[in-house]
CSV table of C-alpha atoms and ligand atoms in Angstrom, one decimal:
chain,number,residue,atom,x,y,z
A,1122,UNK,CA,69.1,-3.3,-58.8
A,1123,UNK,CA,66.4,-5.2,-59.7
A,1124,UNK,CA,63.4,-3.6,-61.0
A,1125,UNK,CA,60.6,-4.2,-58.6
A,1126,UNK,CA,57.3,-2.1,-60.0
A,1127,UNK,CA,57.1,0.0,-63.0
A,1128,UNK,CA,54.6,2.3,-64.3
A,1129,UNK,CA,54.0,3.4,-68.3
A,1130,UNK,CA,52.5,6.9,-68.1
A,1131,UNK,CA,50.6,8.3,-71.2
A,1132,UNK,CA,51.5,12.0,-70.3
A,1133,UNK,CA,48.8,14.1,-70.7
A,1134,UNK,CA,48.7,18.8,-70.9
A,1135,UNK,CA,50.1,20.1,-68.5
A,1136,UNK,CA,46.9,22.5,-68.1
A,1137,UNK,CA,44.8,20.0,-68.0
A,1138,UNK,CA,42.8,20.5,-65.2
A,1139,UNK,CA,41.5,17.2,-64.0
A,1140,UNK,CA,42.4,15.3,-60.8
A,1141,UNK,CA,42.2,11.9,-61.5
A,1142,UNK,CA,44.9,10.6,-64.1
A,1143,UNK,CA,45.0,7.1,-62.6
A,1144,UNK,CA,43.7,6.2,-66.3
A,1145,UNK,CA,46.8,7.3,-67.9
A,1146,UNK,CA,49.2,4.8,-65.6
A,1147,UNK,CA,49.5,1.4,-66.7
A,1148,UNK,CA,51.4,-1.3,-64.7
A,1149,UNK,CA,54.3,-2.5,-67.0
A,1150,UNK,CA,55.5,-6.2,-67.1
A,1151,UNK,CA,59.0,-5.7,-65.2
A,1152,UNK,CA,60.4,-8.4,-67.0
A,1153,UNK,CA,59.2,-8.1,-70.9
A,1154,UNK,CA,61.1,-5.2,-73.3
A,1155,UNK,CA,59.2,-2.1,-73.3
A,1156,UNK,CA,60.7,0.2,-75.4
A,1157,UNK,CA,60.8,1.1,-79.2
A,1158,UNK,CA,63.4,0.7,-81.1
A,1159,UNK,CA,62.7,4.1,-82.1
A,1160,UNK,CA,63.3,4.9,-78.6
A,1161,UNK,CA,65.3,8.6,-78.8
A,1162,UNK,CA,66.0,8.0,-74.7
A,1163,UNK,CA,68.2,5.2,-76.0
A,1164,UNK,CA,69.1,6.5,-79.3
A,1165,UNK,CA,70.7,10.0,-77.9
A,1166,UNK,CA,69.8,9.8,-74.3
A,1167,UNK,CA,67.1,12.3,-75.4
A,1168,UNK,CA,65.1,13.0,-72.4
A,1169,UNK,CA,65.1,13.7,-68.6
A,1170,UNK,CA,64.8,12.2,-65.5
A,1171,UNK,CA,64.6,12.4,-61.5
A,1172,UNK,CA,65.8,9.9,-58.6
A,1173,UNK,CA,63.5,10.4,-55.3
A,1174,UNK,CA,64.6,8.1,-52.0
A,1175,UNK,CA,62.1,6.4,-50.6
A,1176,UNK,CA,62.0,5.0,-47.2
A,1177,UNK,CA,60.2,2.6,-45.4
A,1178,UNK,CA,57.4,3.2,-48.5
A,1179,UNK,CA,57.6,7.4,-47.9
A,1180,UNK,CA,59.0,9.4,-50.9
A,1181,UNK,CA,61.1,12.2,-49.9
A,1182,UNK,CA,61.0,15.5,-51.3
A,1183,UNK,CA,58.2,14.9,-54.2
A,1184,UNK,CA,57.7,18.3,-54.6
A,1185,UNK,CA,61.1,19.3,-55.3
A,1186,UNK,CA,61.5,16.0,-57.5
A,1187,UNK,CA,58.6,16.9,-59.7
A,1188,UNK,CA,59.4,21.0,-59.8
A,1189,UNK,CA,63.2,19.8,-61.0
A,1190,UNK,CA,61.4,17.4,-63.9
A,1191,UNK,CA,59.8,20.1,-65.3
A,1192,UNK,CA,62.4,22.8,-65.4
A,1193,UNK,CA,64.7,20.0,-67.2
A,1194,UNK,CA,61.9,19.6,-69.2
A,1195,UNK,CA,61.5,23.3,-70.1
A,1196,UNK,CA,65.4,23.4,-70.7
A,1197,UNK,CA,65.1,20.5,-73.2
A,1198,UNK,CA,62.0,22.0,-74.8
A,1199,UNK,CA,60.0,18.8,-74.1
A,1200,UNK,CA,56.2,19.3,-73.2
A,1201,UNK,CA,55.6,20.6,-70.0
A,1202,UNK,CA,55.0,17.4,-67.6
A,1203,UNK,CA,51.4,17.9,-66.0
A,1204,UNK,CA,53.0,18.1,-62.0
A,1205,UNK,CA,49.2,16.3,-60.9
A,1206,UNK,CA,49.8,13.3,-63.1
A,1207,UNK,CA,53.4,12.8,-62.1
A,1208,UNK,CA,52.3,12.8,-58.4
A,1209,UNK,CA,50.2,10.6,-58.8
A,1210,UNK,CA,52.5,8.1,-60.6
A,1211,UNK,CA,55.1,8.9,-57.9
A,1212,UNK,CA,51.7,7.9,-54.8
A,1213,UNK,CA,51.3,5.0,-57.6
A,1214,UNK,CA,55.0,3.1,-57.6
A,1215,UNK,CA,55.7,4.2,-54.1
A,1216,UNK,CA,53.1,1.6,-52.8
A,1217,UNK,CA,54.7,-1.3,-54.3
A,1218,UNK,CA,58.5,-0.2,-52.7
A,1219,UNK,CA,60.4,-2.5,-50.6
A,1220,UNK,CA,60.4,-2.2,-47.0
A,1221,UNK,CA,63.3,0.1,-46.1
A,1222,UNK,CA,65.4,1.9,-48.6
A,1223,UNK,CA,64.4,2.3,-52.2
A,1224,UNK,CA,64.8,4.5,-55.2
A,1225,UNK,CA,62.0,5.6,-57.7
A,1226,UNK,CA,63.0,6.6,-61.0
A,1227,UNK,CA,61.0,9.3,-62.9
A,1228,UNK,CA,61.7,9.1,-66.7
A,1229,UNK,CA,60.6,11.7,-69.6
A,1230,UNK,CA,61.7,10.8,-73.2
A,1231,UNK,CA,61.2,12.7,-76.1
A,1232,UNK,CA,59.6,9.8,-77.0
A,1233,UNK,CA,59.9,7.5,-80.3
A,1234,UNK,CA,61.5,9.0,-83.5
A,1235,UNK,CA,58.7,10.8,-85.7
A,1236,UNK,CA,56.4,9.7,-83.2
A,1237,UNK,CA,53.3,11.6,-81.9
A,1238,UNK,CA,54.3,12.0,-78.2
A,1239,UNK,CA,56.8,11.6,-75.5
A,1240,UNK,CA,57.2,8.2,-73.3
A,1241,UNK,CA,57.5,8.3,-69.7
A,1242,UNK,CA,57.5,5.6,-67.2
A,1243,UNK,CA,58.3,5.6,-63.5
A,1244,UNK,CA,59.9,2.7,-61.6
A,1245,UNK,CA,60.7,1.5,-58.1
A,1246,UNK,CA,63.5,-1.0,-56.9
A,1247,UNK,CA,65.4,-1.5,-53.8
A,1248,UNK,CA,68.3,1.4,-53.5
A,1249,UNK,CA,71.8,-0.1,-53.1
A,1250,UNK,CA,73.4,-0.3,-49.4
A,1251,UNK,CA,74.9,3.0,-48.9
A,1252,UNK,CA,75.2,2.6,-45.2
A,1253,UNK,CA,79.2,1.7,-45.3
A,1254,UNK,CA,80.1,5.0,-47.4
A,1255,UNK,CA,77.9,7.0,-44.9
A,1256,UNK,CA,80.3,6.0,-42.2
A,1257,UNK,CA,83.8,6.0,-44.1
A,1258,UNK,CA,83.2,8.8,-46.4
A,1259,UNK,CA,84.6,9.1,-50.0
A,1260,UNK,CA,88.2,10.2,-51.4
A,1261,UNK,CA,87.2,13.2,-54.4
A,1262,UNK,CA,89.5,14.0,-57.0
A,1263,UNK,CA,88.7,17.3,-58.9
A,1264,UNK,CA,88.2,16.5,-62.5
A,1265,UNK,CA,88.2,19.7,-65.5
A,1266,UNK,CA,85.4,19.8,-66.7
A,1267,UNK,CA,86.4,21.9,-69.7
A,1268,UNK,CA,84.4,24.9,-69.9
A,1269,UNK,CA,84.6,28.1,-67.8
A,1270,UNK,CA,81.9,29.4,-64.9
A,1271,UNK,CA,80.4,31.5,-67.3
A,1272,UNK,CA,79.3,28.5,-69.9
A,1273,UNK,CA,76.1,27.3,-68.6
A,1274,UNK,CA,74.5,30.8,-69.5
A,1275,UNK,CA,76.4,31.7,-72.3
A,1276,UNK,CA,75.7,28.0,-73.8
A,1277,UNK,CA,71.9,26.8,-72.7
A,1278,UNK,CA,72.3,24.5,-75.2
A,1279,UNK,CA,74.7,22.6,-73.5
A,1280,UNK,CA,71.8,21.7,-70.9
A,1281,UNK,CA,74.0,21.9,-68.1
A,1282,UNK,CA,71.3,22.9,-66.0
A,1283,UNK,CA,68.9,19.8,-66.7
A,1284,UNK,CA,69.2,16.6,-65.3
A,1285,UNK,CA,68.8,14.8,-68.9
A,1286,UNK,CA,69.5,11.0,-69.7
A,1287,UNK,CA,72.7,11.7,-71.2
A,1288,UNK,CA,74.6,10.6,-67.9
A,1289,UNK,CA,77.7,9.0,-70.1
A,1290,UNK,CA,80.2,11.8,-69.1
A,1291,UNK,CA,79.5,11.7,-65.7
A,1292,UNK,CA,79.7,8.1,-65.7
A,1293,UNK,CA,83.4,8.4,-67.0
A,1294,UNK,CA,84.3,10.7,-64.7
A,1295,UNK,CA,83.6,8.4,-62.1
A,1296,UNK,CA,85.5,5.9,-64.0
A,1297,UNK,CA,88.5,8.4,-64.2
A,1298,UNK,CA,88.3,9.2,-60.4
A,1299,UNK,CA,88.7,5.3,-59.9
A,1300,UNK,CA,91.5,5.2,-62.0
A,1301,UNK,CA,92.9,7.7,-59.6
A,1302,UNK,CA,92.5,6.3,-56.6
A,1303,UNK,CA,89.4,7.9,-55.4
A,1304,UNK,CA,85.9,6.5,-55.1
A,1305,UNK,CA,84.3,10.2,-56.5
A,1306,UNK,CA,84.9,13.3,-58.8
A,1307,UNK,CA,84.6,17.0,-58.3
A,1308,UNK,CA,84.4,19.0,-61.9
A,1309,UNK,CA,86.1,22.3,-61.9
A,1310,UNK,CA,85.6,24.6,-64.3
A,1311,UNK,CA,88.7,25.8,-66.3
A,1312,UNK,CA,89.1,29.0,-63.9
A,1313,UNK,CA,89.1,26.8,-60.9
A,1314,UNK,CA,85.3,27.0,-59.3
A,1315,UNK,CA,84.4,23.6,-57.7
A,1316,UNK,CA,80.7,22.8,-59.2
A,1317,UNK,CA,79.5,19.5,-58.3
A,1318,UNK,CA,80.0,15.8,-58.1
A,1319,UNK,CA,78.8,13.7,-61.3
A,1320,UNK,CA,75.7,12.6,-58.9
A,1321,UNK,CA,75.9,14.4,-56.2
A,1322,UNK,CA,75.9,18.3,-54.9
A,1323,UNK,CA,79.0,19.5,-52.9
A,1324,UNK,CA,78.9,21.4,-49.8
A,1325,UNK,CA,81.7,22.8,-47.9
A,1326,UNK,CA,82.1,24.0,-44.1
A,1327,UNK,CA,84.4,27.0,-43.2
A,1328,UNK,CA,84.4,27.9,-39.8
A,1329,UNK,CA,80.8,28.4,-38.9
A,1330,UNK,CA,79.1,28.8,-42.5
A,1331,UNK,CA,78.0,26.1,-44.7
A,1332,UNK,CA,78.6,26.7,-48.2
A,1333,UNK,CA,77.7,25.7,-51.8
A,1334,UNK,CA,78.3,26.3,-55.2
A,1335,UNK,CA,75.6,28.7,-56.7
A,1336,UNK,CA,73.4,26.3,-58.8
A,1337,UNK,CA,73.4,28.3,-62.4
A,1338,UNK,CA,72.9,27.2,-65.7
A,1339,UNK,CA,76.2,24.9,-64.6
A,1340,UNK,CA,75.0,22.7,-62.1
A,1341,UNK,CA,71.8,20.8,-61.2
A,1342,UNK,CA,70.2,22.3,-58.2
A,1343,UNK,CA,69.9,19.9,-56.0
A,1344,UNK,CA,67.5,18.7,-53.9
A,1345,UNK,CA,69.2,16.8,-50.9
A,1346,UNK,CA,71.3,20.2,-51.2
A,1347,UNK,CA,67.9,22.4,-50.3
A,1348,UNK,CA,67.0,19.8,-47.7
A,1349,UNK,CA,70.4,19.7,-46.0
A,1350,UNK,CA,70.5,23.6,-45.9
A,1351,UNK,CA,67.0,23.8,-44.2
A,1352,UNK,CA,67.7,21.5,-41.6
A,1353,UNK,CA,70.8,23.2,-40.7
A,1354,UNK,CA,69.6,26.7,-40.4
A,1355,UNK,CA,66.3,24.8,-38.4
A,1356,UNK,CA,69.6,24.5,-36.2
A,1357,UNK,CA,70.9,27.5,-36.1
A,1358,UNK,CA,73.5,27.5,-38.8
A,1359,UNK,CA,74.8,29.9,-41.2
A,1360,UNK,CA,74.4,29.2,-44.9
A,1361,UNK,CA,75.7,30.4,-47.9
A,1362,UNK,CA,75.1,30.1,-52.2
A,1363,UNK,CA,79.1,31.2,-53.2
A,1364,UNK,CA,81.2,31.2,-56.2
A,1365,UNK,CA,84.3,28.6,-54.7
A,1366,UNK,CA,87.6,27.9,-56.0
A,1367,UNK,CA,89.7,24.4,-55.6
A,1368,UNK,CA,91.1,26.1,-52.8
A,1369,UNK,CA,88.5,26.7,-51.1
A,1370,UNK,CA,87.3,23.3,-51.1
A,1371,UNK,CA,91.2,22.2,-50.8
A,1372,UNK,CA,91.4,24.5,-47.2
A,1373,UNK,CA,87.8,23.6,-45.9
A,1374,UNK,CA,87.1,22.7,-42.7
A,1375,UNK,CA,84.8,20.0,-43.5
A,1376,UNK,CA,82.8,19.0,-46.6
A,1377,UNK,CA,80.1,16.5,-48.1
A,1378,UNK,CA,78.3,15.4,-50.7
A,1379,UNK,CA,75.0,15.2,-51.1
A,1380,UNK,CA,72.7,13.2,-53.1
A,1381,UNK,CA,69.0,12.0,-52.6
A,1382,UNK,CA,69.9,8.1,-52.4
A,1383,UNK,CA,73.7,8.2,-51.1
A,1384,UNK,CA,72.6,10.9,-49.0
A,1385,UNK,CA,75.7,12.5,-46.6
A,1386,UNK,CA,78.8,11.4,-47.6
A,1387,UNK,CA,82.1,13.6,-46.0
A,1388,UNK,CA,85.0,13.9,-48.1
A,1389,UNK,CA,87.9,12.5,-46.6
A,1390,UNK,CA,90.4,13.8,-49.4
A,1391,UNK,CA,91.0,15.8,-52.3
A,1392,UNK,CA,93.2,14.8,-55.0
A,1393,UNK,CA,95.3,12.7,-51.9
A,1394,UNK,CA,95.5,15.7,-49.3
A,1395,UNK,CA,93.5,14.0,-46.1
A,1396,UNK,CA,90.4,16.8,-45.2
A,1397,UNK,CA,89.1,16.7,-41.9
A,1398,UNK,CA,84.9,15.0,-41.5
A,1399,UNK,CA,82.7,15.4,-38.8
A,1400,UNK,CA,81.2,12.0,-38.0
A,1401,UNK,CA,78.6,13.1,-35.7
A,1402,UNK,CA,77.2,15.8,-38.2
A,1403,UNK,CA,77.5,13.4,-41.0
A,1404,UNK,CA,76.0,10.8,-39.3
A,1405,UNK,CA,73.0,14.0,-37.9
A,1406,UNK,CA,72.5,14.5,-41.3
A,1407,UNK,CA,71.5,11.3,-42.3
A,1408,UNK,CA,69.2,10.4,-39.7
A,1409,UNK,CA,67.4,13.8,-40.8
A,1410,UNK,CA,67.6,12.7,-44.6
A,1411,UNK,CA,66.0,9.1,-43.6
A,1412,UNK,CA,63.2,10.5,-41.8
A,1413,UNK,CA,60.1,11.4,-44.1
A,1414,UNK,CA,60.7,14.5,-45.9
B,1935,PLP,N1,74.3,17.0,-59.3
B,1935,PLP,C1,74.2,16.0,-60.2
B,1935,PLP,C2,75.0,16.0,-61.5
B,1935,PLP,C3,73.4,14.9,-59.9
B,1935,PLP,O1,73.3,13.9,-60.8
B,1935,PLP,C4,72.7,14.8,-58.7
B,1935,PLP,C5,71.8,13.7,-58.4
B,1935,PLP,O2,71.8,12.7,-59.1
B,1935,PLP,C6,72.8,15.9,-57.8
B,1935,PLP,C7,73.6,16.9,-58.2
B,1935,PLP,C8,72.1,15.8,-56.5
B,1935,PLP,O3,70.7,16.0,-56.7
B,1935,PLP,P1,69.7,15.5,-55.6
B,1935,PLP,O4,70.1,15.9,-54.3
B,1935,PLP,O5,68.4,16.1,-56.1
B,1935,PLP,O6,69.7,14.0,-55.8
């Protein structure tokens, strides 16, 4: 994914009060290093970050995007990321995207080692083609994920709740979940509750309710997730936060996963059991995820 337009952002207070930060956003040379070496993004993935779909030039969901950035933030005790710059970088990059579909990537570092303040930068390239997977789906294997439901608020530390750089584990679950057979992952927790995918949210149907694990200090609350639920009760559908096992996503009548680039995806097994998917919802959904948000 080639990196089409990028951004350096000198971050400024969050309560600074001014309106006009296009001072503070510098177009970057796409093709020249940028980073220190000092770097503690790449040193110990010490930072955070957002992905926001853009289409046809229209980033979806800034709001959320931006709101998300700074509660990882907050979580990883990083300075609070002034919302009105950020915009503005996200206006900024999503005039140079590339007709159709296209991600922008929002990136908060705690900056370089010693150093007097964080680095950010935001980016836009072309987003992969996801529109095979949208049709066929994806096989999930559930994956432990080691800890029990309780963890992410008995352990804040473990930043389960913050969408930080750190993506390695996630990255080898996805790995794993190849090595089974399967195109994605589902982590449950060592009591059997189904949390999320490594990038994406999960959402099951049972009968006429459309369910989702409640985002806690566990999971990332995510915003296709909000989006999805929205336009279903806009339709007249019941929705639900719950607390679900493996079985119930092994015994649902449906289910998806979500994620602000892939968008809709059903799952068409879990761990080889075939689950039924709805092709005509699935394919509802992301007509409703492509328009501007
Ligand atoms: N959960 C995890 C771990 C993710 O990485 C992501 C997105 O990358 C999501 C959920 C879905 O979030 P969103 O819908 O905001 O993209």
């Amino acid at each position: 994914m080639a990196q089409r337009f990028a951004l350096r952002i000198d971050p400024v207070a969050a309560d600074d009060s001014r309106d006009d930060f296009a001072h503070t956003l510098t177009p970057m040379d796409v093709a020249a290093p940028a980073l220190s070496v000092g770097e503690l993004s790449t040193q110990r993935g010490d930072g955070v970050f957002e992905s926001i779909g853009v289409v046809d030039g229209h980033a979806n969901e800034v709001e959320a995007h931006v709101q998300r950035l700074a509660h990882s933030a907050r979580l990883c005790d990083l300075p609070a990321p002034n919302l009105t710059q950020w915009r503005l970088a996200v206006d900024a990059v999503s005039a140079h995207a590339p007709a159709g579909e296209a991600v922008i990537k929002l990136i908060l570092s705690r900056g370089v080692e010693h150093g007097p303040a964080p680095t950010a930068w935001a980016t836009v390239a072309a987003a992969p083609d996801f529109r095979a997977v949208r049709e066929q789906g994806v096989r999930v294997v559930t994956l432990d994920r080691g800890y029990d439901l309780g963890a992410g608020e008995r352990a804040p530390w473990l930043l389960l709740g913050a969408k930080t750089l750190s993506y390695a584990v996630n990255m080898a679950a996805l790995r794993e979940a190849r090595r089974r057979g399967a195109e994605d992952a589902i982590f449950v927790t060592r009591d059997g509750y189904v949390l999320e995918a490594p990038t994406a949210s999960l959402i099951i149907r049972r009968g006429e309710e459309f369910l989702t694990p409640a985002p806690s200090g566990g999971i990332l609350h995510g915003t296709t997730q909000l989006s999805v639920f929205e336009h279903l009760e806009s339709g007249g559908h019941a929705t639900r936060y719950a607390t679900l096992s493996a079985t119930d996503l092994a015994t649902a009548d449906a289910a998806w996963l979500v994620s602000s680039i892939r968008l809709a995806v059903a799952i068409t097994a879990v761990d080889g059991a075939p689950l039924a998917s709805d092709r005509a919802l699935t394919a509802e959904l992301n007509e409703f995820l492509l328009s501007p948000r």
